[in-house]
Amino acid sequence: MPAANPTTHRRPSGLKLLQWGLGAWTAAVFVFLYLPILVLVAYSFNTSRLNVVWEGFTFRWYGELFGHGPLIKTLKNSLIIATLSTVFAVIIGTAGAWLLHRYRYRFARAIQTLIFIPMVMPEIVMGISLLVFFTTVQLDLGFVTAVIAHTTFCFPFVMLAVQARLQGLDPAMEEAALDLGASPWQAFWLVIVPCLRPAIISGALMAFTLSMDELIISIFTTDPASRTLPMQVFGMAKVGLNPMLNALSALFVLITIASVLFSEHLRRLASR
Amino acid sequence: MITIRNVTRRFGDFVAVNDVSLEVKAGEFITLLGPSGCGKTTLLRMLSGFESPDSGEIWIEGRDVTRLAPYRRNVNQVFQSYALFPHMTVRENIAFGLRMQKVPADEMRRRVAEAMDLVALGGYEDRLPHQLSGGQRQRVALARAIVPRPAVLLLDEPLSALDAKLRHQMQVELKRLQKRLGMTFVFVTHDQEEALTMSDRIAVFNRGRLEQLGPATEIYHRPGTAFVADFLGDANLLEAEWLAAEGDNVRVRLRGGLEIAVARAAWPGAATRAVVSVRPEKVCIAREPVAGAENGFQATITEEIFQGALDRLVVRTDAGTTFSVVVANESAMMEAFHEGERVWCGLHIDDLVVVPAA
Ligand SMILES: Nc1ncnc2c1ncn2[C@@H]1O[C@H](COP(=O)(O)OP(=O)(O)O)[C@@H](O)[C@H]1O
Ligand SMILES: [Mg+2]
């Protein structure tokens, strides 16, 4: 057989077919994932109350949304709980990751596993166990219990992000700081934390999003005064679809996309 | 300045540093030299405080620091990876040690500027480490470590990441810097040439043990063990058997069968066997008998490699002993030696080093 001419790049026809198939599959996945979201965003501007026919463009539902007392109140609750839980999750997750990385504990592996179990544990189980715990220690349900509960399921995510970053960190970095006279605490605060910042921020974004989104655990750990937004939305959606909820969802889609882009940007900054 | 007394460090069953004792004088440039894995870094880390000995003591400036935390020691280290703080500018990196010492701001500014001058980094104050070349990062690491004026500067293979040309340049600069500062340097390397270029004294390590300690010329010309002779430069290491005493000399038979004379004083005590070490450049080769050499014999060239300034030969004596030989190509007029040629070899007794048999 003569040697193939190196200037021609014809692929075998089987490969071409496979490529076409994969392309179609990818397109289908994207349609299924994003079409409902697009429809939802579109209908949040629909004058019709029903998500069936397009009648005209309006900002009315956004107006109603911001005038809806319970929604705004629960949004505030959710923001408070998510912010506080994120702060605690960042502190616990970062410190935990550093301690496990830096100091050799006898049961490091067991500790690691125990910490990550909540990430895969069914939320209903976590909700019930937290409720039992709060009842046992006679802590009344409210903001405190909600923040404790949200911190519990959020911090492993921060920890995971930070641990991944620590793997790639030069061990001499801490030593250089200690060598120059920094105490272990100063070395951690002035050198290690700044090195971990991209991971901490992306972990924090994840924690915040997860907390804003949490429904089941919130049901078990809040009282009526600390009800969260997902609880309110769920309650309203049960009664019937409401264009206000479309508007709310559209806003959330916007925020989520922004935070994903932001954390992607950080990741790229970090890996330069 | 530094006293290391019977220091041993084990990792499990493995002895990384084995009963090492060593004195370093103030203002001295001492090099810990040895092959990879011989325990140099471990010893250095015990000086900086990141490892502690299982037994033995370490004293720095008249103080027992054996169990002292790294941040309480008056020593600084230049790390092999440089370990520059990626989020800090060059200036902030260099100022870090002074900041930890709470040095006043104007003094800090002055000393940082001084240090940047010293390592020729002027104009790069506001760069981040990732915006610098390897050589520049190396200088930042150096400036950062000397600016707190430690009693001792520890350097762990600081030049190994640089290309050959830059490395040579930095060797000279480092040595000059050390002289100018009058600071005690403990330098770790596995590169014998680097050690010979820079050190006041060299400590040669092998498998966690200190094999020999002395000035570069002494280590090179008077190696105390076969390992040292082989590790520093090339050496023909030939097992030798005592035949008879001849006045101030000893008649010995080398591996292969050649008989030569070595100095009686060089022979290790009452041993019947030893190893004779001959540097390739100390074997004289000529087309007639070599004048003035106590040992003369005939040989055949079995290999010849032209290397520009040098010619590398392998010769085999009539008795059957082989030597590597290096000849300087001093003039193009001189006719080169070629394979298969019969030549005369000469060995001066003073060039023969005898070390104990392994
Ligand atoms: N923390 C450690 N745990 C186990 N073994 C180690 C540790 N540090 C060094 N070693 C071992 O000790 C030996 C000497 O290491 P090192 O001092 O780094 O050698 P060098 O710097 O001379 O190359 C090596 O064989 C290395 O594997
Ligand atoms: Mg080393």
XYZ file of C-alpha atoms and ligand atoms in Angstrom:
658
model
C 0.000 0.000 0.000
C 1.374 3.442 -0.838
C 2.092 5.752 2.077
C -0.812 8.081 2.818
C -0.382 11.604 1.623
C 0.282 13.593 4.813
C -1.619 16.635 3.545
C -5.008 14.912 3.414
C -6.880 14.550 6.689
C -9.781 12.364 5.734
C -11.250 10.461 8.616
C -12.636 6.953 8.221
C -16.374 7.118 7.587
C -17.168 5.119 10.770
C -15.527 7.790 12.884
C -17.447 10.483 11.091
C -20.735 8.789 11.884
C -19.749 8.431 15.531
C -18.836 12.087 15.641
C -22.171 13.072 14.174
C -24.001 10.862 16.654
C -22.130 12.340 19.594
C -22.858 15.835 18.374
C -26.584 15.099 18.135
C -26.567 13.511 21.580
C -24.847 16.521 23.115
C -27.350 18.824 21.459
C -30.244 16.751 22.821
C -28.817 16.879 26.349
C -28.480 20.633 26.152
C -32.035 21.003 24.860
C -33.440 18.882 27.695
C -31.373 20.714 30.296
C -31.831 24.256 29.192
C -35.048 24.438 27.222
C -37.286 24.285 30.325
C -35.185 27.002 31.924
C -35.459 29.171 28.834
C -39.221 28.644 28.694
C -39.496 29.511 32.352
C -37.524 32.711 31.932
C -39.610 33.630 28.900
C -42.915 33.043 30.711
C -41.797 35.229 33.606
C -42.402 38.106 31.171
C -45.738 36.733 29.929
C -48.894 38.751 30.612
C -50.899 35.535 30.828
C -51.301 33.900 34.200
C -51.002 30.500 32.583
C -47.788 28.958 31.311
C -49.471 27.857 28.125
C -49.920 30.680 25.686
C -47.884 33.805 25.072
C -50.058 36.901 25.351
C -47.611 39.764 25.664
C -44.602 41.198 27.465
C -44.775 42.507 31.042
C -42.666 43.213 34.133
C -45.783 42.844 36.251
C -44.750 39.571 37.924
C -41.444 41.015 39.011
C -43.317 43.913 40.572
C -45.701 41.569 42.365
C -42.791 39.426 43.490
C -41.112 42.321 45.284
C -44.437 43.326 46.825
C -45.201 39.834 48.114
C -44.629 39.960 51.879
C -44.052 36.255 52.666
C -41.696 35.765 49.709
C -39.581 38.771 50.661
C -39.567 37.785 54.316
C -38.465 34.214 53.582
C -35.907 35.464 51.052
C -34.407 37.576 53.839
C -34.400 34.540 56.141
C -32.690 32.449 53.498
C -30.060 35.111 52.875
C -29.337 35.420 56.598
C -29.085 31.668 57.083
C -27.007 31.151 53.922
C -24.598 33.960 54.758
C -23.991 32.825 58.322
C -23.710 29.155 57.347
C -21.264 30.047 54.590
C -19.073 31.981 57.000
C -19.026 29.106 59.482
C -18.596 26.510 56.731
C -15.580 28.421 55.372
C -13.983 28.669 58.802
C -14.583 25.043 59.746
C -13.887 23.668 56.266
C -10.640 25.588 55.744
C -9.286 24.979 59.224
C -10.285 21.314 59.040
C -8.651 20.806 55.668
C -5.448 22.468 56.865
C -5.267 20.521 60.114
C -5.880 17.192 58.385
C -3.320 18.081 55.725
C -0.660 19.458 58.006
C -0.732 17.290 61.077
C -0.647 13.546 61.058
C -3.603 12.359 63.079
C -3.927 8.788 64.097
C -7.410 8.404 62.614
C -7.048 10.867 59.751
C -8.605 8.498 57.239
C -11.584 7.712 59.448
C -12.106 11.397 60.203
C -12.005 12.171 56.505
C -14.674 9.593 55.721
C -16.886 10.655 58.606
C -16.752 14.241 57.416
C -17.770 13.401 53.887
C -20.635 11.077 54.715
C -23.092 13.991 55.125
C -22.431 14.882 51.485
C -24.043 11.675 50.309
C -26.437 11.000 53.183
C -30.121 11.400 52.199
C -31.283 14.808 53.303
C -34.300 13.388 55.016
C -32.054 11.307 57.282
C -29.928 14.323 58.099
C -33.031 16.401 58.740
C -34.493 13.882 61.135
C -31.227 13.260 62.976
C -30.615 16.978 63.407
C -34.162 17.417 64.716
C -33.643 14.591 67.198
C -30.360 16.163 68.244
C -31.835 19.641 68.749
C -34.737 18.186 70.727
C -32.345 16.182 72.892
C -30.216 19.197 73.770
C -33.440 21.211 74.147
C -32.530 23.810 71.569
C -35.669 25.539 70.246
C -35.954 25.516 66.470
C -35.183 28.857 64.827
C -32.316 30.693 63.149
C -29.711 29.123 65.409
C -30.711 25.565 64.623
C -31.105 26.373 60.916
C -27.601 27.854 60.746
C -26.125 24.902 62.615
C -27.881 22.487 60.267
C -26.857 24.341 57.111
C -23.258 24.685 58.287
C -23.179 20.946 58.894
C -24.019 20.006 55.338
C -22.110 22.883 53.711
C -18.670 22.694 55.273
C -17.597 19.382 53.695
C -17.893 21.070 50.301
C -15.579 23.879 51.353
C -13.237 21.332 52.865
C -13.140 19.287 49.678
C -12.309 22.326 47.549
C -9.579 23.431 49.951
C -8.110 19.941 50.215
C -7.804 19.713 46.451
C -5.847 22.945 46.459
C -3.649 21.867 49.351
C -2.563 18.798 47.408
C -0.832 21.056 44.918
C 0.647 23.461 47.457
C 4.436 23.458 47.901
C 5.065 22.135 51.437
C 8.028 24.508 51.624
C 5.584 27.429 51.534
C 4.680 27.086 55.203
C 8.248 26.255 56.123
C 9.507 29.398 54.409
C 7.142 31.473 56.536
C 8.141 29.707 59.770
C 11.776 30.013 58.776
C 11.407 33.779 58.461
C 10.063 34.004 61.980
C 6.317 33.620 61.504
C 4.504 31.647 64.196
C 2.435 28.690 62.936
C -0.645 30.875 63.232
C 0.931 33.752 61.276
C 2.185 31.326 58.639
C -1.348 29.986 58.217
C -2.990 33.374 58.132
C -0.441 35.365 56.104
C 0.741 32.704 53.666
C -1.430 29.610 53.526
C -4.849 31.283 53.498
C -3.926 33.654 50.639
C -2.609 30.665 48.673
C -5.916 28.895 49.274
C -8.082 31.892 48.482
C -9.411 30.738 45.113
C -10.444 27.400 46.647
C -11.979 29.095 49.668
C -14.031 31.433 47.492
C -15.286 28.719 45.201
C -16.085 26.551 48.235
C -17.944 29.487 49.765
C -19.959 30.037 46.600
C -20.898 26.398 46.598
C -21.869 26.490 50.267
C -23.978 29.609 49.760
C -25.786 28.135 46.770
C -26.439 24.856 48.549
C -27.797 26.641 51.589
C -30.084 28.917 49.548
C -31.367 25.854 47.759
C -31.940 23.544 50.725
C -35.536 22.504 51.360
C -35.798 19.242 53.266
C -33.289 19.893 56.033
C -34.788 23.363 56.483
C -38.235 21.858 57.013
C -36.903 19.912 59.996
C -34.805 22.648 61.537
C -36.726 25.934 61.248
C -39.694 27.441 63.059
C -42.363 29.582 61.328
C -40.369 32.765 61.943
C -37.228 31.382 60.266
C -38.950 29.730 57.287
C -36.745 29.775 54.211
C -37.483 30.793 50.660
C -37.534 27.264 49.218
C -40.108 26.308 51.863
C -42.291 29.261 50.898
C -41.929 28.556 47.168
C -42.763 24.921 47.665
C -45.846 25.850 49.647
C -47.033 28.256 46.966
C -46.301 25.878 44.091
C -48.394 23.186 45.747
C -51.423 25.451 45.548
C -50.904 26.258 41.898
C -48.363 27.598 39.462
C -47.798 31.269 39.823
C -46.008 33.581 37.331
C -44.340 35.249 40.293
C -42.463 32.014 40.876
C -41.309 32.123 37.266
C -39.929 35.585 37.894
C -38.233 34.402 41.084
C -36.716 31.423 39.275
C -35.473 33.650 36.470
C -33.684 35.810 39.014
C -32.106 32.754 40.573
C -30.970 31.494 37.187
C -29.234 34.816 36.642
C -27.506 34.735 40.026
C -26.423 31.133 39.578
C -24.926 31.750 36.146
C -23.080 34.773 37.493
C -21.610 32.830 40.401
C -20.594 29.889 38.213
C -18.818 32.238 35.821
C -17.164 33.971 38.733
C -15.843 30.792 40.306
C -14.667 29.561 36.902
C -12.815 32.840 36.511
C -11.162 32.307 39.904
C -10.186 28.791 38.978
C -8.477 30.088 35.869
C -6.689 32.796 37.830
C -5.454 30.166 40.246
C -4.094 27.799 37.616
C -2.002 30.288 35.705
C 29.206 29.051 65.152
C 27.530 25.667 64.640
C 28.316 22.529 66.559
C 26.707 19.282 65.507
C 27.423 16.546 68.009
C 26.694 12.860 67.333
C 23.460 13.617 65.530
C 21.382 10.683 64.327
C 18.026 10.759 62.576
C 16.040 7.665 61.662
C 12.940 7.236 59.539
C 11.546 3.921 60.714
C 14.381 1.440 60.314
C 16.211 3.647 57.866
C 19.058 5.742 59.255
C 19.070 8.958 57.218
C 21.753 10.728 59.275
C 24.132 8.492 61.152
C 26.152 9.804 64.119
C 27.358 12.986 62.432
C 29.615 15.429 64.257
C 30.665 18.656 62.623
C 31.919 22.128 63.577
C 31.230 25.137 61.375
C 33.244 28.296 61.961
C 31.795 31.797 61.854
C 31.907 33.323 58.377
C 32.673 30.010 56.745
C 31.229 28.666 53.490
C 30.738 24.995 54.144
C 29.216 22.578 51.657
C 27.437 19.348 52.469
C 28.199 17.192 49.448
C 26.977 13.728 48.619
C 24.826 11.687 46.269
C 21.069 11.961 46.323
C 19.525 10.308 49.377
C 22.632 10.504 51.572
C 20.912 12.653 54.198
C 22.086 16.168 53.321
C 18.619 17.712 53.329
C 17.717 15.924 56.546
C 20.802 17.327 58.273
C 20.053 20.809 56.937
C 16.458 20.558 58.141
C 17.711 19.731 61.607
C 19.683 22.985 61.506
C 16.623 24.965 60.414
C 14.393 23.139 62.900
C 12.016 21.295 60.574
C 13.398 17.958 61.708
C 14.713 17.036 65.105
C 17.453 14.522 65.833
C 16.673 11.193 67.491
C 19.904 11.620 69.391
C 22.734 14.104 69.548
C 22.839 17.865 69.954
C 22.926 20.941 67.763
C 24.339 24.214 69.024
C 24.144 27.501 67.131
C 25.896 30.630 68.444
C 26.624 28.953 71.743
C 23.008 27.978 72.332
C 21.525 24.493 72.375
C 18.848 24.619 69.670
C 18.264 20.875 69.355
C 14.566 21.203 70.253
C 13.985 24.835 69.318
C 11.113 25.726 66.941
C 12.170 26.972 63.465
C 10.747 30.450 64.021
C 12.829 30.933 67.144
C 16.151 30.167 65.437
C 18.506 32.760 64.089
C 18.937 30.903 60.793
C 17.273 31.327 57.412
C 16.952 28.966 54.517
C 16.897 29.253 50.741
C 14.588 26.498 49.583
C 15.192 24.346 46.550
C 11.770 25.295 45.177
C 12.390 28.911 46.337
C 8.951 28.835 48.046
C 8.255 32.471 47.213
C 4.876 33.657 48.454
C 2.864 33.843 45.214
C 0.459 36.558 46.371
C 3.174 38.942 47.537
C 5.293 41.241 45.393
C 9.065 40.926 45.312
C 9.311 43.702 47.878
C 6.745 42.114 50.196
C 8.449 38.748 49.913
C 11.802 40.205 50.873
C 10.288 42.268 53.691
C 8.455 39.306 55.218
C 11.170 38.374 57.718
C 11.543 41.967 58.880
C 7.792 42.273 59.219
C 7.794 39.246 61.519
C 10.542 40.893 63.582
C 8.432 44.077 63.758
C 11.228 46.194 62.325
C 10.172 49.879 61.999
C 8.875 50.869 58.564
C 11.702 53.187 57.489
C 14.402 50.761 58.545
C 12.518 48.012 56.754
C 12.382 50.042 53.557
C 16.100 50.775 53.735
C 17.130 47.194 54.394
C 14.860 45.768 51.701
C 16.296 48.245 49.173
C 19.806 47.268 50.260
C 19.101 43.586 49.835
C 17.539 44.148 46.415
C 20.664 46.021 45.369
C 22.850 43.258 46.676
C 21.184 40.678 44.439
C 20.747 43.108 41.515
C 16.945 43.102 41.529
C 16.389 46.866 41.349
C 13.287 47.744 39.313
C 11.470 44.503 40.055
C 10.003 45.588 43.419
C 6.371 45.386 42.371
C 6.474 42.220 40.292
C 4.782 39.070 41.470
C 6.888 35.894 41.593
C 5.161 34.381 38.563
C 6.266 37.374 36.512
C 9.949 36.597 37.116
C 12.427 34.266 35.430
C 13.953 31.326 37.306
C 17.158 33.206 37.984
C 15.306 36.236 39.293
C 13.167 34.095 41.595
C 16.332 32.564 42.924
C 17.627 36.042 43.751
C 14.412 36.966 45.520
C 14.640 33.818 47.630
C 18.221 34.709 48.462
C 17.435 38.323 49.343
C 14.468 37.238 51.456
C 16.671 34.895 53.452
C 19.590 37.279 54.064
C 17.632 40.415 54.861
C 16.855 39.399 58.492
C 20.657 39.005 58.961
C 20.624 35.446 60.262
C 23.679 33.998 61.971
C 23.634 31.180 59.426
C 22.212 30.922 55.923
C 21.144 27.448 54.849
C 20.913 26.701 51.135
C 19.406 23.441 49.874
C 20.505 22.891 46.267
C 19.433 26.442 45.426
C 20.939 26.406 41.944
C 19.710 23.042 40.730
C 16.730 24.488 38.834
C 18.867 26.872 36.789
C 20.449 26.141 33.426
C 24.183 25.462 33.319
C 25.334 28.929 32.315
C 23.226 30.761 34.880
C 24.283 28.238 37.499
C 27.968 28.995 36.972
C 27.295 32.696 37.150
C 25.284 32.303 40.366
C 28.003 30.138 41.940
C 30.469 32.970 41.569
C 27.955 35.569 42.740
C 26.934 33.546 45.778
C 30.519 33.122 46.851
C 31.172 36.843 46.400
C 28.030 37.703 48.346
C 28.992 35.409 51.199
C 32.441 36.989 51.476
C 30.992 40.462 51.410
C 28.422 39.727 54.110
C 30.820 37.639 56.179
C 27.850 35.367 56.830
C 28.124 31.670 57.629
C 26.745 29.638 54.706
C 25.801 25.974 54.862
C 25.280 24.899 51.279
C 23.862 21.562 50.167
C 24.602 20.089 46.762
C 25.155 16.806 44.972
C 27.288 18.550 42.359
C 30.994 18.100 43.150
C 32.056 20.843 40.783
C 29.747 23.303 42.520
C 31.184 22.264 45.876
C 34.765 22.680 44.684
C 34.018 26.114 43.189
C 32.458 27.729 46.226
C 33.404 26.095 49.487
C 35.917 26.956 52.146
C 35.406 23.452 53.402
C 33.490 20.466 52.076
C 31.786 17.789 54.145
C 31.331 14.676 52.027
C 28.451 12.430 53.020
C 27.695 8.867 52.075
C 24.699 6.909 53.340
C 24.074 9.239 56.246
C 27.683 9.254 57.405
C 30.241 12.035 57.235
C 33.049 10.529 55.127
C 35.497 13.407 55.090
C 35.682 17.052 56.059
C 38.259 19.483 54.758
C 39.158 22.252 52.327
C 38.350 21.643 48.671
C 41.968 21.035 47.653
C 42.516 18.563 50.453
C 39.324 16.658 49.690
C 40.252 16.548 46.038
C 43.936 15.732 46.301
C 43.935 13.729 49.533
C 40.663 11.799 49.625
C 40.435 9.718 52.766
C 38.197 6.995 51.365
C 37.580 5.318 48.035
C 34.096 6.852 48.013
C 35.426 10.396 48.298
C 38.104 9.783 45.669
C 35.467 8.490 43.265
C 32.782 11.063 44.039
C 34.979 14.126 43.548
C 36.247 14.060 40.010
C 37.276 10.878 38.249
C 39.652 8.422 39.783
C 41.238 5.152 38.820
C 40.562 3.058 41.906
C 42.847 0.024 41.892
C 43.016 -2.592 44.606
C 46.584 -2.996 45.780
C 48.415 -5.743 47.619
C 51.430 -5.093 49.846
C 54.517 -6.885 48.482
C 57.511 -5.445 50.306
C 58.866 -2.362 52.018
C 61.579 -0.503 50.073
C 62.999 2.290 52.220
C 60.400 5.124 52.340
C 58.252 3.298 49.794
C 56.153 0.211 49.554
C 56.147 -2.084 46.559
C 52.528 -3.070 45.732
C 50.810 -5.139 43.086
C 47.758 -3.501 41.505
C 44.670 -5.275 40.266
C 45.604 -6.639 36.852
C 49.195 -7.274 37.884
C 51.149 -4.027 37.482
C 53.710 -3.489 40.243
C 54.430 0.055 41.422
C 55.850 1.917 44.417
C 53.741 4.075 46.726
C 54.786 6.172 49.741
C 55.105 4.158 52.923
C 53.535 7.008 54.888
C 50.401 6.865 52.744
C 49.767 3.192 53.415
C 46.991 2.576 55.967
C 48.690 1.041 58.998
C 49.325 -2.681 58.979
C 46.803 -3.569 56.281
C 47.906 -6.052 53.635
C 45.442 -4.661 51.105
C 44.393 -1.135 50.201
C 43.130 0.881 47.226
C 45.353 3.137 45.162
C 43.571 6.146 43.665
C 45.033 7.825 40.593
C 43.434 10.862 38.945
C 43.277 10.427 35.147
C 45.063 13.740 34.621
C 47.955 12.593 36.830
C 48.938 9.733 34.535
C 51.733 11.065 32.328
C 51.821 9.714 28.807
C 54.644 10.120 26.312
C 56.286 8.456 23.353
C 59.515 8.004 25.326
C 60.123 7.073 29.004
C 58.679 9.753 31.318
C 61.490 11.635 33.049
C 61.269 12.161 36.805
C 58.430 9.705 37.430
C 59.234 7.084 40.062
C 56.935 4.589 38.351
C 57.389 4.053 34.634
C 55.884 1.358 32.438
C 54.762 0.687 28.908
C 51.142 0.392 27.801
C 48.869 0.240 24.769
C 46.093 2.742 24.061
C 42.822 0.841 23.813
C 40.418 3.783 23.523
C 40.697 7.399 22.444
C 37.963 10.044 22.701
C 38.650 13.566 21.447
C 36.888 16.211 23.582
C 38.274 19.473 22.293
C 40.522 20.787 25.026
C 41.007 17.267 26.362
C 41.774 13.837 25.054
C 40.391 10.924 27.025
C 42.322 7.696 26.722
C 42.142 4.235 28.175
C 45.481 2.451 28.383
C 46.288 -1.141 29.213
C 49.673 -1.951 30.660
C 51.642 -4.954 29.505
C 50.984 -6.463 32.919
C 47.228 -6.133 32.295
C 46.159 -3.170 34.465
C 43.938 -0.532 32.808
C 43.906 3.222 33.494
C 41.731 6.088 32.297
C 43.929 8.959 31.268
C 43.183 12.586 30.408
C 45.629 14.496 28.251
C 45.408 18.246 27.649
C 45.499 19.102 23.941
C 47.929 21.952 24.374
C 48.887 22.507 20.787
C 47.575 21.578 17.383
C 51.171 20.789 16.411
C 51.307 17.907 18.835
C 50.485 14.648 17.175
C 47.396 13.107 18.793
C 47.582 9.711 20.393
C 45.623 7.066 18.596
C 44.157 3.715 19.370
C 46.550 0.788 19.370
C 49.618 2.996 19.861
C 52.363 1.838 22.255
C 53.227 4.513 24.806
C 55.211 5.110 27.976
C 53.330 5.963 31.178
C 54.674 7.641 34.303
C 53.238 7.954 37.834
C 54.734 10.303 40.418
C 54.650 8.873 43.912
C 53.232 12.166 45.238
C 50.219 11.838 42.947
C 49.278 8.420 44.290
C 46.674 8.385 47.038
C 46.173 5.252 49.075
C 42.844 4.711 50.817
C 41.708 1.825 53.009
C 40.157 -1.127 51.201
C 36.370 -1.092 51.431
N 10.106 12.464 56.177
C 10.734 11.346 55.746
N 10.164 10.134 55.926
C 10.801 9.013 55.516
N 11.984 8.985 54.899
C 12.599 10.158 54.681
C 12.004 11.397 55.083
N 12.851 12.394 54.738
C 13.900 11.816 54.137
N 13.757 10.478 54.108
C 14.734 9.519 53.565
O 15.986 9.802 54.089
C 16.986 9.697 53.096
C 17.794 10.957 53.030
O 16.980 11.968 52.493
P 17.523 13.422 52.223
O 18.068 13.982 53.483
O 16.453 14.180 51.579
O 18.705 13.132 51.197
P 19.472 14.141 50.242
O 19.042 15.529 50.525
O 20.912 13.901 50.549
O 19.148 13.704 48.857
C 16.278 9.376 51.794
O 16.452 8.003 51.525
C 14.843 9.689 52.066
O 14.015 8.781 51.389
Mg 18.051 16.935 49.256
